[in-house]
mmCIF file of C-alpha atoms and ligand atoms in Angstrom:
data_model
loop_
_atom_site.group_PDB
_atom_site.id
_atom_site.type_symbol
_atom_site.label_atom_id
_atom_site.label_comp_id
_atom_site.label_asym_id
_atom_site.label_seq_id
_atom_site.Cartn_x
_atom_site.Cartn_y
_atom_site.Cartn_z
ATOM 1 C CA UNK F 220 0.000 0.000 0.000
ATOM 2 C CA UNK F 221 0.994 3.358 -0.851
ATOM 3 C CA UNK F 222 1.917 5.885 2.378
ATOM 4 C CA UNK F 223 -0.611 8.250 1.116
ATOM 5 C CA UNK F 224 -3.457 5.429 1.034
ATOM 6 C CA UNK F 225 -2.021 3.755 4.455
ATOM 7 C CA UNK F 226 -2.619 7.348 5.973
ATOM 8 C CA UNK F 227 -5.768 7.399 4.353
ATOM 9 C CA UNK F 228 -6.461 4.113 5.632
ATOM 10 C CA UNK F 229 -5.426 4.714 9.241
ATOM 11 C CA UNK F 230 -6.961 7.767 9.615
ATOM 12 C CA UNK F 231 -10.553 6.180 9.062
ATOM 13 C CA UNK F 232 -9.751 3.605 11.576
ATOM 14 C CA UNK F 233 -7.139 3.913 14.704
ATOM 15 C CA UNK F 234 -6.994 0.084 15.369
ATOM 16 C CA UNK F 235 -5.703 0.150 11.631
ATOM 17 C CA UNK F 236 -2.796 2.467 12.591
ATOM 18 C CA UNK F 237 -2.065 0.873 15.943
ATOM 19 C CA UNK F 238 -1.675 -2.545 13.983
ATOM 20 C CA UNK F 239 0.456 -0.648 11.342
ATOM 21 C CA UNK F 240 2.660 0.724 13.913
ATOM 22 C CA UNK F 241 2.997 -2.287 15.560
ATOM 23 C CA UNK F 242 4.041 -4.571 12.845
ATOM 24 C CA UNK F 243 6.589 -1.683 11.963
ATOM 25 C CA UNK F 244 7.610 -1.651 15.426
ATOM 26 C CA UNK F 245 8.139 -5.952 15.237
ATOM 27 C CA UNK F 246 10.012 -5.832 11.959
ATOM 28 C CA UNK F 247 12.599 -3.244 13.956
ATOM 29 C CA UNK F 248 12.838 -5.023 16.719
ATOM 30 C CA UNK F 249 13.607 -8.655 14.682
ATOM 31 C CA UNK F 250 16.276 -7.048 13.998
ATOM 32 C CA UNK F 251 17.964 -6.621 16.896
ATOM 33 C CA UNK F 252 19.087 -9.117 19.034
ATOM 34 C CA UNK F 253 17.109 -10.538 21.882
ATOM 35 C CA UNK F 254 17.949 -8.997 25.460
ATOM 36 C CA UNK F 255 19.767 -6.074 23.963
ATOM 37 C CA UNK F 256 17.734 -3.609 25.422
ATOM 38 C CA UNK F 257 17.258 -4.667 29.209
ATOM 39 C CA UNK F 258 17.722 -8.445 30.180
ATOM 40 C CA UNK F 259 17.017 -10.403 33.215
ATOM 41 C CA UNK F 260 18.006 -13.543 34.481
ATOM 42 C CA UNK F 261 17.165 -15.400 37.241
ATOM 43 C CA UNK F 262 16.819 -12.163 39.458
ATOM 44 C CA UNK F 263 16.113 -12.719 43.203
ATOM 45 C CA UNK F 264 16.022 -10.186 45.237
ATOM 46 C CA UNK F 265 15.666 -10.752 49.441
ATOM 47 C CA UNK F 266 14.991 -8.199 51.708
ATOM 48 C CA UNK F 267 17.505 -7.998 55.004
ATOM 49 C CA UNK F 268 14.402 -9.247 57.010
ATOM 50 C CA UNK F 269 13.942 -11.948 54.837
ATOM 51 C CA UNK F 270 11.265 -10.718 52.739
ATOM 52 C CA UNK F 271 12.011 -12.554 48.922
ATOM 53 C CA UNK F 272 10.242 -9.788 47.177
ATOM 54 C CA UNK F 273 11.480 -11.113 43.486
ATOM 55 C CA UNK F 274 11.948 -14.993 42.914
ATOM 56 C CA UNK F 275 14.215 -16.082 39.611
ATOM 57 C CA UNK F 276 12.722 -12.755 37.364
ATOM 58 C CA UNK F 277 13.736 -13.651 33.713
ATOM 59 C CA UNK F 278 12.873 -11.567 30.632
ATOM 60 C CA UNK F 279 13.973 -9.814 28.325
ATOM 61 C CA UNK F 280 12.951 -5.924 26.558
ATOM 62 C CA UNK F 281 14.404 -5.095 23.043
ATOM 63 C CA UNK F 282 16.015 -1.576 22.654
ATOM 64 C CA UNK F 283 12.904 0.575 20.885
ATOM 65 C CA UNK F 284 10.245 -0.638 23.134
ATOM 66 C CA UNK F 285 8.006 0.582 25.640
ATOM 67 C CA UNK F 286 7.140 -2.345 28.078
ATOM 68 C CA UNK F 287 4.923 -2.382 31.027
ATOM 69 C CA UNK F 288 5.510 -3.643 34.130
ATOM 70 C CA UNK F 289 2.206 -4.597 35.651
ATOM 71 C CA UNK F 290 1.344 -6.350 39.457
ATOM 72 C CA UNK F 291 -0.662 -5.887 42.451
ATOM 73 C CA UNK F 292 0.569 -3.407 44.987
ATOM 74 C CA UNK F 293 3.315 -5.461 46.816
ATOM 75 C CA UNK F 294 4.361 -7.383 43.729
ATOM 76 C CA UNK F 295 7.814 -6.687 43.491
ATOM 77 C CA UNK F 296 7.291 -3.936 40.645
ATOM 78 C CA UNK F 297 9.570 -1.213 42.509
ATOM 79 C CA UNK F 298 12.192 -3.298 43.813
ATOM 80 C CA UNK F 299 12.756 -4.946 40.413
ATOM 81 C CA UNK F 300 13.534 -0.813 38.966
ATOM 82 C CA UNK F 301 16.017 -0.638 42.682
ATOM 83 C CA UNK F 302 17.750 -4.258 41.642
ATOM 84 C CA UNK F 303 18.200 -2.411 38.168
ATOM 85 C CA UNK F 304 19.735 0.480 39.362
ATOM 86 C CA UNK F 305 21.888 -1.054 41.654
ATOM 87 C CA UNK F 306 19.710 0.328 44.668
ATOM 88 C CA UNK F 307 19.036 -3.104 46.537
ATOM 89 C CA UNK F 308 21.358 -5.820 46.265
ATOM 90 C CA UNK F 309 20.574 -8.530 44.595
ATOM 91 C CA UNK F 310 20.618 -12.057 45.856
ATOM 92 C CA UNK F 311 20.652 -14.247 42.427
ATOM 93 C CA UNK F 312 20.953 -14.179 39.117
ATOM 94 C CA UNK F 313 22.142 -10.608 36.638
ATOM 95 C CA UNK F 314 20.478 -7.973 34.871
ATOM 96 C CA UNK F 315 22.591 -6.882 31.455
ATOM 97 C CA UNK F 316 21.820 -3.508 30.157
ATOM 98 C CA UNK F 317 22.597 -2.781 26.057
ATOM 99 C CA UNK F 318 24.508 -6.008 26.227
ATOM 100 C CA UNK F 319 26.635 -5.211 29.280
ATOM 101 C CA UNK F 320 26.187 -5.767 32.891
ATOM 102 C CA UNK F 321 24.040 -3.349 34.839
ATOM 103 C CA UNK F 322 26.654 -1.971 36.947
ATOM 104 C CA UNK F 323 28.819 -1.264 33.629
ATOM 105 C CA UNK F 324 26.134 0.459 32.495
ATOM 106 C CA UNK F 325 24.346 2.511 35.085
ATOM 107 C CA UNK F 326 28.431 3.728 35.478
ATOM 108 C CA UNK F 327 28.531 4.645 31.904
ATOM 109 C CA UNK F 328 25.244 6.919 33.053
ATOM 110 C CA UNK F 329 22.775 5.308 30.544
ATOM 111 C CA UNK F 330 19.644 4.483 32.638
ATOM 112 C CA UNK F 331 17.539 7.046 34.085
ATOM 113 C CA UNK F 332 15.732 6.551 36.450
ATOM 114 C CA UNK F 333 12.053 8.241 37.581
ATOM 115 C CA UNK F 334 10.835 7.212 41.132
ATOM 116 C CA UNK F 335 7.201 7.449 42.527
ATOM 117 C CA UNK F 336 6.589 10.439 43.916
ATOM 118 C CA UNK F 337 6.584 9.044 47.562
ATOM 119 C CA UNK F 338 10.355 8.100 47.051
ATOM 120 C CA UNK F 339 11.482 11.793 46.587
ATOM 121 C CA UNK F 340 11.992 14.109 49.779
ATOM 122 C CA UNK F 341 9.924 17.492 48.171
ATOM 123 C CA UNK F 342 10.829 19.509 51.033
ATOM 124 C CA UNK F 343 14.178 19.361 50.246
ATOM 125 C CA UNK F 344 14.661 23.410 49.092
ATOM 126 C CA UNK F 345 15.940 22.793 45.232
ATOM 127 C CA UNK F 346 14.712 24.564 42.367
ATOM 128 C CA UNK F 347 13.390 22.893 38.918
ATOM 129 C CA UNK F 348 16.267 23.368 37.072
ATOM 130 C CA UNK F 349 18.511 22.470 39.405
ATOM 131 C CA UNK F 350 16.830 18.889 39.541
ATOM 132 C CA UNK F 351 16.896 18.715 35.874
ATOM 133 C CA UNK F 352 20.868 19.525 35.834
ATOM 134 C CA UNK F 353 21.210 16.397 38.381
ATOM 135 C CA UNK F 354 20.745 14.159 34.975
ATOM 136 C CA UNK F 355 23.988 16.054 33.612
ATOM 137 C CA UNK F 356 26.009 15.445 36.966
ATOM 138 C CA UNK F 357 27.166 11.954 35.147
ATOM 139 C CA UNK F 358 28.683 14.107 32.311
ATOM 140 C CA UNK F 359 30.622 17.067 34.464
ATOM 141 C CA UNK F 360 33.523 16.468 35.709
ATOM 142 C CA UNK F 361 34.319 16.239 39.614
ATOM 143 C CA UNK F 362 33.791 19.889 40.346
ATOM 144 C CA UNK F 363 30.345 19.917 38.757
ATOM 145 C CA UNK F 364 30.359 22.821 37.190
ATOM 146 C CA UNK F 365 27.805 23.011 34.280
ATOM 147 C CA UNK F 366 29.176 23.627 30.698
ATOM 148 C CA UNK F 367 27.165 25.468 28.074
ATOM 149 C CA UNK F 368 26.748 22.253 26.805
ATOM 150 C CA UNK F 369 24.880 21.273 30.132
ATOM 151 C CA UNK F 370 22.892 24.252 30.200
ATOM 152 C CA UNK F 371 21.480 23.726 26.445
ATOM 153 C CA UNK F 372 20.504 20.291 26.919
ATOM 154 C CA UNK F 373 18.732 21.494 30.265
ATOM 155 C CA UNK F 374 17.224 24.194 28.441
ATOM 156 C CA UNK F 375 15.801 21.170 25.910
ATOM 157 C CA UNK F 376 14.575 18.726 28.276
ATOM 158 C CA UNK F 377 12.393 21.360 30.173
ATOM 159 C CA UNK F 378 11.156 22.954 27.030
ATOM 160 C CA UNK F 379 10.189 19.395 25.843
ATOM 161 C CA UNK F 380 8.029 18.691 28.846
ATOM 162 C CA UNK F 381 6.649 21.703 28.837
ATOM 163 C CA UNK F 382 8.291 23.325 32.228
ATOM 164 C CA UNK F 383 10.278 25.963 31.554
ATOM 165 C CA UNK F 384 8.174 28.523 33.059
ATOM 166 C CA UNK F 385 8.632 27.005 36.127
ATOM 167 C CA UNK F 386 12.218 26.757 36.139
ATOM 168 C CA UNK F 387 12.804 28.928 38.866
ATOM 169 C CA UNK F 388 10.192 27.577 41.403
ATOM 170 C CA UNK F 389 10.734 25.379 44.137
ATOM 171 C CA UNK F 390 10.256 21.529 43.066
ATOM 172 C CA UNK F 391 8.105 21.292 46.544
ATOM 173 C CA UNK F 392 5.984 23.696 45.090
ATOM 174 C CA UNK F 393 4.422 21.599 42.082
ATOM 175 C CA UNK F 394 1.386 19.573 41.554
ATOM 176 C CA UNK F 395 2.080 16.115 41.051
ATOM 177 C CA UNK F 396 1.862 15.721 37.365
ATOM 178 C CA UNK F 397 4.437 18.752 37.662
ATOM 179 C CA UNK F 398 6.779 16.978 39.730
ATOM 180 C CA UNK F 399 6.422 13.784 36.893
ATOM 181 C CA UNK F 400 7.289 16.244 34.451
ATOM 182 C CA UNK F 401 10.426 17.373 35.969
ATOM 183 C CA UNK F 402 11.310 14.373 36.580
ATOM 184 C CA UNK F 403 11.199 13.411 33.206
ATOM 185 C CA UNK F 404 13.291 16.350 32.130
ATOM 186 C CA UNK F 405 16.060 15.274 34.270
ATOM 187 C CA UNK F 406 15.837 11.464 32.533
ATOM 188 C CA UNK F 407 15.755 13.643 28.993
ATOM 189 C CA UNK F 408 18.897 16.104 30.321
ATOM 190 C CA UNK F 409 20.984 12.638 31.511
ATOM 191 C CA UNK F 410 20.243 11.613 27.835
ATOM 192 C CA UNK F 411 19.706 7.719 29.431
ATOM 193 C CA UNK F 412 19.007 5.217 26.638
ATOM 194 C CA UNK F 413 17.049 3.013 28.908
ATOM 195 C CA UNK F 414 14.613 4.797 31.161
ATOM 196 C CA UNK F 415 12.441 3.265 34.043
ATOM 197 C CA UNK F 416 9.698 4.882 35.200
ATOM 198 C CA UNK F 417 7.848 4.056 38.157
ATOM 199 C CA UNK F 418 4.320 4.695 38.281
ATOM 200 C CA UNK F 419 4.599 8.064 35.989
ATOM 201 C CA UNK F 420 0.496 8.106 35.752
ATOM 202 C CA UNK F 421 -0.444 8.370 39.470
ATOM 203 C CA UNK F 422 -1.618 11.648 40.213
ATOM 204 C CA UNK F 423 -1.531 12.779 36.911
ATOM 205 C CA UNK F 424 -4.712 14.144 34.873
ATOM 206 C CA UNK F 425 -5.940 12.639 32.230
ATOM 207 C CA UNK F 426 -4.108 15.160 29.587
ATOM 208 C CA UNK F 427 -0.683 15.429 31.325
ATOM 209 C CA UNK F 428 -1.179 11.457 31.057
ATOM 210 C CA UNK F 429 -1.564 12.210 27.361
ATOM 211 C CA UNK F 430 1.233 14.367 26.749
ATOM 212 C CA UNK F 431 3.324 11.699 28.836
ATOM 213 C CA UNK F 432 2.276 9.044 26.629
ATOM 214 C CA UNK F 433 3.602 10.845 23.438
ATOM 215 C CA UNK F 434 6.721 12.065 25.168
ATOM 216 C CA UNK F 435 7.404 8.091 25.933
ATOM 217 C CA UNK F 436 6.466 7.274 22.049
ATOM 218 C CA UNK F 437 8.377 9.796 20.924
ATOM 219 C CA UNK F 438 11.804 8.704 23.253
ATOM 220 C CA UNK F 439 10.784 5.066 21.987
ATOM 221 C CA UNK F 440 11.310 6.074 18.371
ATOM 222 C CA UNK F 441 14.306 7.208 18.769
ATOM 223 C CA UNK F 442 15.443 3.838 20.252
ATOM 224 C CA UNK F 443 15.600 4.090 23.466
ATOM 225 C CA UNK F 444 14.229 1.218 26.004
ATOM 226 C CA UNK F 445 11.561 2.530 28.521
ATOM 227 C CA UNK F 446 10.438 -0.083 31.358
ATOM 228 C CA UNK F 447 6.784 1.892 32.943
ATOM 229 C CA UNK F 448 5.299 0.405 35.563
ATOM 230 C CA UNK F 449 1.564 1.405 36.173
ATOM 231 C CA UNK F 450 -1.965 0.203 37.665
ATOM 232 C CA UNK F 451 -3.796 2.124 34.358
ATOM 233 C CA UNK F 452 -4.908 -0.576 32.826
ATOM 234 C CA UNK F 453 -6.659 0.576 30.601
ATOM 235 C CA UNK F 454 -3.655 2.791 28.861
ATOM 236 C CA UNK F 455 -1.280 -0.385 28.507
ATOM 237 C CA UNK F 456 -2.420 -1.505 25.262
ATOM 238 C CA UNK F 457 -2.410 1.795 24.239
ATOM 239 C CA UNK F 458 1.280 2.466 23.911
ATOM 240 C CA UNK F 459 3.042 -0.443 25.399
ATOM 241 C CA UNK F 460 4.873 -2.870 22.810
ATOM 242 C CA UNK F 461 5.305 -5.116 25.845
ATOM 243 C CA UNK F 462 4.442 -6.479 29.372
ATOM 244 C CA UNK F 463 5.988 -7.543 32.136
ATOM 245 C CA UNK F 464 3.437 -9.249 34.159
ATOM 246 C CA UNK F 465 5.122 -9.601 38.052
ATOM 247 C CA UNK F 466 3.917 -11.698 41.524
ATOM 248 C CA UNK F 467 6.971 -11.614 43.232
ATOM 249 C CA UNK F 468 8.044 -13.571 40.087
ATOM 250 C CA UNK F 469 7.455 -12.969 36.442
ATOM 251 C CA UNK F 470 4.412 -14.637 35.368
ATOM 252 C CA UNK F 471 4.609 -13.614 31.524
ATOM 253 C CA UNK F 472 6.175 -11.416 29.343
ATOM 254 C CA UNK F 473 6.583 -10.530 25.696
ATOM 255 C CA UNK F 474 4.590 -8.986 23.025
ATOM 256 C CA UNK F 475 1.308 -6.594 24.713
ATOM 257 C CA UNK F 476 -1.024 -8.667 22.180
ATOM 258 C CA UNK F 477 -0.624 -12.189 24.198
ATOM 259 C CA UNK F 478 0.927 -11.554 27.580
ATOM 260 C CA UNK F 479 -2.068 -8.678 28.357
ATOM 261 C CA UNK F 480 -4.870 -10.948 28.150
ATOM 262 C CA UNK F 481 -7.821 -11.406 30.351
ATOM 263 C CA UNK F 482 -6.635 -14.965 31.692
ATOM 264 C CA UNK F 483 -3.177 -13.445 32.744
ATOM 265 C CA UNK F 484 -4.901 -10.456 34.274
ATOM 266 C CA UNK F 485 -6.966 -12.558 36.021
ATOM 267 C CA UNK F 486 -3.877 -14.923 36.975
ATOM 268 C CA UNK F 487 -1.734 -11.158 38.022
ATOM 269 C CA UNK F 488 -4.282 -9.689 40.375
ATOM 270 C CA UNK F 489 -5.525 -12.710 41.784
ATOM 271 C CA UNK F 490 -9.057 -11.819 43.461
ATOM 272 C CA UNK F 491 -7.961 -8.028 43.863
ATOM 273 C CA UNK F 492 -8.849 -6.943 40.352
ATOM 274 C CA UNK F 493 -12.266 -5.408 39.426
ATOM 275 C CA UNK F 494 -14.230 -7.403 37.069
ATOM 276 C CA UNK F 495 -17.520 -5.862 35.257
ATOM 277 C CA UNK F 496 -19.323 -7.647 32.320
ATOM 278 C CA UNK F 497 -22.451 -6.086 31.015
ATOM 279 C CA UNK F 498 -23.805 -9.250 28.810
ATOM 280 C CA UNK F 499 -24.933 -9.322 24.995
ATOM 281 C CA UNK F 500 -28.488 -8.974 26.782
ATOM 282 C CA UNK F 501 -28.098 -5.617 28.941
ATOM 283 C CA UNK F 502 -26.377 -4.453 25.461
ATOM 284 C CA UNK F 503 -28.521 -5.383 22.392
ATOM 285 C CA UNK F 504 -31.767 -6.160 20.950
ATOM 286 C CA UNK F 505 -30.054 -8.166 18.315
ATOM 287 C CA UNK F 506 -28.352 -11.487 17.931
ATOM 288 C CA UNK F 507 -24.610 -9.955 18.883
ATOM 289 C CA UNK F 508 -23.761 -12.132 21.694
ATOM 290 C CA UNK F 509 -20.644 -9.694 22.180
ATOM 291 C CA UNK F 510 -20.325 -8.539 25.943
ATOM 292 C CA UNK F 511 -18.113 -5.605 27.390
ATOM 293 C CA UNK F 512 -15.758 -6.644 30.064
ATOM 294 C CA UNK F 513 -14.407 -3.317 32.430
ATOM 295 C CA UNK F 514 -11.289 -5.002 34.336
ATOM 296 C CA UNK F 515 -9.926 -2.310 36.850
ATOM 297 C CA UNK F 516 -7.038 -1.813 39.363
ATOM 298 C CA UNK F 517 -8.840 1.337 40.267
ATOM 299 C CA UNK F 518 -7.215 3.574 38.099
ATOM 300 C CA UNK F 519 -8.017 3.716 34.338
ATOM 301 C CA UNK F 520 -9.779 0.850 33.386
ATOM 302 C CA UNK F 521 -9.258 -1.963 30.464
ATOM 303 C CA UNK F 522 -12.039 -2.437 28.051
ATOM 304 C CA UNK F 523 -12.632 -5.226 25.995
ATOM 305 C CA UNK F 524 -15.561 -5.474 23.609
ATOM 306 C CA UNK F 525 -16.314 -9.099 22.654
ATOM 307 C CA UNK F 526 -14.712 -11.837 25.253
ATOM 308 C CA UNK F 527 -11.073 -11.710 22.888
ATOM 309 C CA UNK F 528 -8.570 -10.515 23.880
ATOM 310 C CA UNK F 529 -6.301 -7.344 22.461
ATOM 311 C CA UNK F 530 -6.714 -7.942 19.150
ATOM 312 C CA UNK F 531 -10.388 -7.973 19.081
ATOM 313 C CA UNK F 532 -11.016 -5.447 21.401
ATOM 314 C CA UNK F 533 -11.672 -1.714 20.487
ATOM 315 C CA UNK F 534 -8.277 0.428 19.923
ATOM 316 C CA UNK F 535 -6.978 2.181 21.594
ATOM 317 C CA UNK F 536 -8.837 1.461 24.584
ATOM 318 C CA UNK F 537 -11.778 3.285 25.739
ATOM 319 C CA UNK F 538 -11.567 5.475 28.777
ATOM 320 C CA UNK F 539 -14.953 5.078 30.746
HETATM 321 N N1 ATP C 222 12.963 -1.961 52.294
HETATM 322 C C1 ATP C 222 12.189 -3.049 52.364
HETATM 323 N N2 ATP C 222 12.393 -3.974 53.335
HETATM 324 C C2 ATP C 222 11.638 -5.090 53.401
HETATM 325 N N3 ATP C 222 10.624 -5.382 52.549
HETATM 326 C C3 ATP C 222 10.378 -4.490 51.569
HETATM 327 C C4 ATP C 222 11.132 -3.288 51.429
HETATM 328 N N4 ATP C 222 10.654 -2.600 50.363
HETATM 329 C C5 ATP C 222 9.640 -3.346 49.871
HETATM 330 N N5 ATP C 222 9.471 -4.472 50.589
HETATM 331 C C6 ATP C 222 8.488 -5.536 50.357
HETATM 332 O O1 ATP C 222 8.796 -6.161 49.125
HETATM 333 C C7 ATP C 222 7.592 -6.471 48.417
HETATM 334 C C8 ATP C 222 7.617 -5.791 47.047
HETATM 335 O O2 ATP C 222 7.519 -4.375 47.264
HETATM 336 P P1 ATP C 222 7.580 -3.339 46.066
HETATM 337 O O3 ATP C 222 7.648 -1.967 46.667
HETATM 338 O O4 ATP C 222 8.652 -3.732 45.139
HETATM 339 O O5 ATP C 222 6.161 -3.573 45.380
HETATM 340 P P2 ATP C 222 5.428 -2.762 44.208
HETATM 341 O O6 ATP C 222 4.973 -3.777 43.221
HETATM 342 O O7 ATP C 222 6.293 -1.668 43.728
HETATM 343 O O8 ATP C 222 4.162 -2.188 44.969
HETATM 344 P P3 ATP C 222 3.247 -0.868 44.648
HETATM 345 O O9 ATP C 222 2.401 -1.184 43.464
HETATM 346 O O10 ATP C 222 2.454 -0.757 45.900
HETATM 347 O O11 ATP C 222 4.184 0.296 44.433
HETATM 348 C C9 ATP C 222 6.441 -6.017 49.321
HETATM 349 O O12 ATP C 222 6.002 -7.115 50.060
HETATM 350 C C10 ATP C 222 7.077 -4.992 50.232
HETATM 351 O O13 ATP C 222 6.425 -4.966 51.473
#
């Protein structure tokens, strides 16, 4: 098909584009080799009171992907980012980064690394851009003093989040989705190729979500690895290639299309998910036996039209 027609084509219909950008998306990442993006093997990670919050984790992200990371509260979702970023120690197994070991890379200064907002002390008196120039520390030299080089890219990052006209305010002084935002811009300003970010949704309205989502495509397209973890449901098929699906283990992972299905869902969240199914009857008068299923972690829902999975269900999914 032409460009001009396959525009044509995808404008009419979204879940025509989101397949076209997908199978794009595959062909690129066939071509690189497996686990060159983030890999995990056999990752255990105990707490000091004994506490085995990840059992044998193994999976593996290609660069150019956005993947989810998806669990309960408690699953191990956080402390699989720390084990990554050399935070927690880790008990068994090794995490390579762009083909080399994590602790090669995270010196090299090539993962960035976005906590939940809880994890950051806002009353700590720093301004905006002075958080933002923390992601160049790794490229100054031992007296940290900024070059113009440092400045630009600082300049960039905040203009690409849209916060530079709140540079000069405290950081303790921002909303939430703010805070994300700045957060962000330091991960953009430390120019990491493999970005985790840890629950960048919560707190966030519904169009800062947006503008998140396209900032995360857009970093994605120009190859980088980004590993999100998040209870929005309903925004995972949206624009992740992949999923992680964690219990204090890794109970599936790959492509979005067969690891986020209702049955591993179901399997994730145990009895702590929200299920609602209004049946063919509630819906039609006709002979449609289709039902919509609403499964919910409390935040943005997942909708599925018809009792397939992903690639039956309406794209990009509904918010309700
Ligand atoms: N410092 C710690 N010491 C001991 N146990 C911990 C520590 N931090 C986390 N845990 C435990 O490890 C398990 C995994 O916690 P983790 O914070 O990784 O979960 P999570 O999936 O990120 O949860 P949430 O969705 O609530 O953010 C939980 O049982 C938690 O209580």
């Amino acid at each position: 098909m032409s460009s001009a027609l396959q525009q044509t084509a995808t404008d009419a219909d979204p879940k025509a584009a989101l397949k076209i950008e997908r199978k794009a998306l595959r062909a690129r990442q066939s071509e690189e080799p497996l686990g060159s993006g983030i890999k995990a093997e056999g990752l255990s990670v105990v707490y000091r009171n004994g506490n085995v919050a990840l059992s044998d984790a193994t999976f593996s992200i290609p660069t150019g992907t956005i993947c989810a990371l998806v669990g309960i509260n408690g699953s191990g979702k956080s402390t699989l980012f720390k084990a990554i970023m050399g935070l927690v120690p880790v008990a068994r197994g090794t995490v390579s980064i762009l083909g080399q070991a994590a602790g090669r890379a995270l010196a090299r200064n090539i993962v960035a690394y976005v906590p939940q907002n809880e994890e950051v002390d806002w009353n700590f008196p720093v301004l905006v851009e002075d958080v933002v120039m923390m992601g160049r520390y790794g490229h100054m030299g031992f007296l940290r003093r900024a070059s113009a080089i440092d400045k630009q890219k600082v300049d960039q990052a905040l203009e690409r989040v849209n916060m530079n006209e709140y540079r000069h305010r405290q950081i303790g002084e921002l909303s939430g989705g703010q805070k994300k935002r700045v957060f962000l811009a330091r991960a953009l300003a430390q120019e990491g190729q493999v970005i985790l970010l840890d629950e960048p949704f919560t707190g966030v309205d519904v169009t800062t979500e947006d503008a998140i989502i396209d900032l995360l495509k857009s970093l994605r397209d120009e190859g980088r690895v980004l590993l999100v973890s998040t209870h929005n449901l309903g925004s995972v098929p949206q624009f992740c290639d992949q999923v992680v699906l964690v219990n204090r283990k890794v109970l599936d992972s790959g492509p979005t299309e067969t690891v986020f299905t209702q049955q591993n869902l179901a399997e994730a969240f145990g009895g702590t998910l929200r299920f609602h199914v209004l049946d063919s009857n509630e819906l039609h008068d006709d002979d449609d036996q289709r039902q919509v299923t609403v499964i919910t972690d409390d935040e943005r829902p997942f909708v599925l039209y018809g009792d397939d999975d992903i690639e039956n269900s309406q794209e990009p999914a509904k918010r309700v």
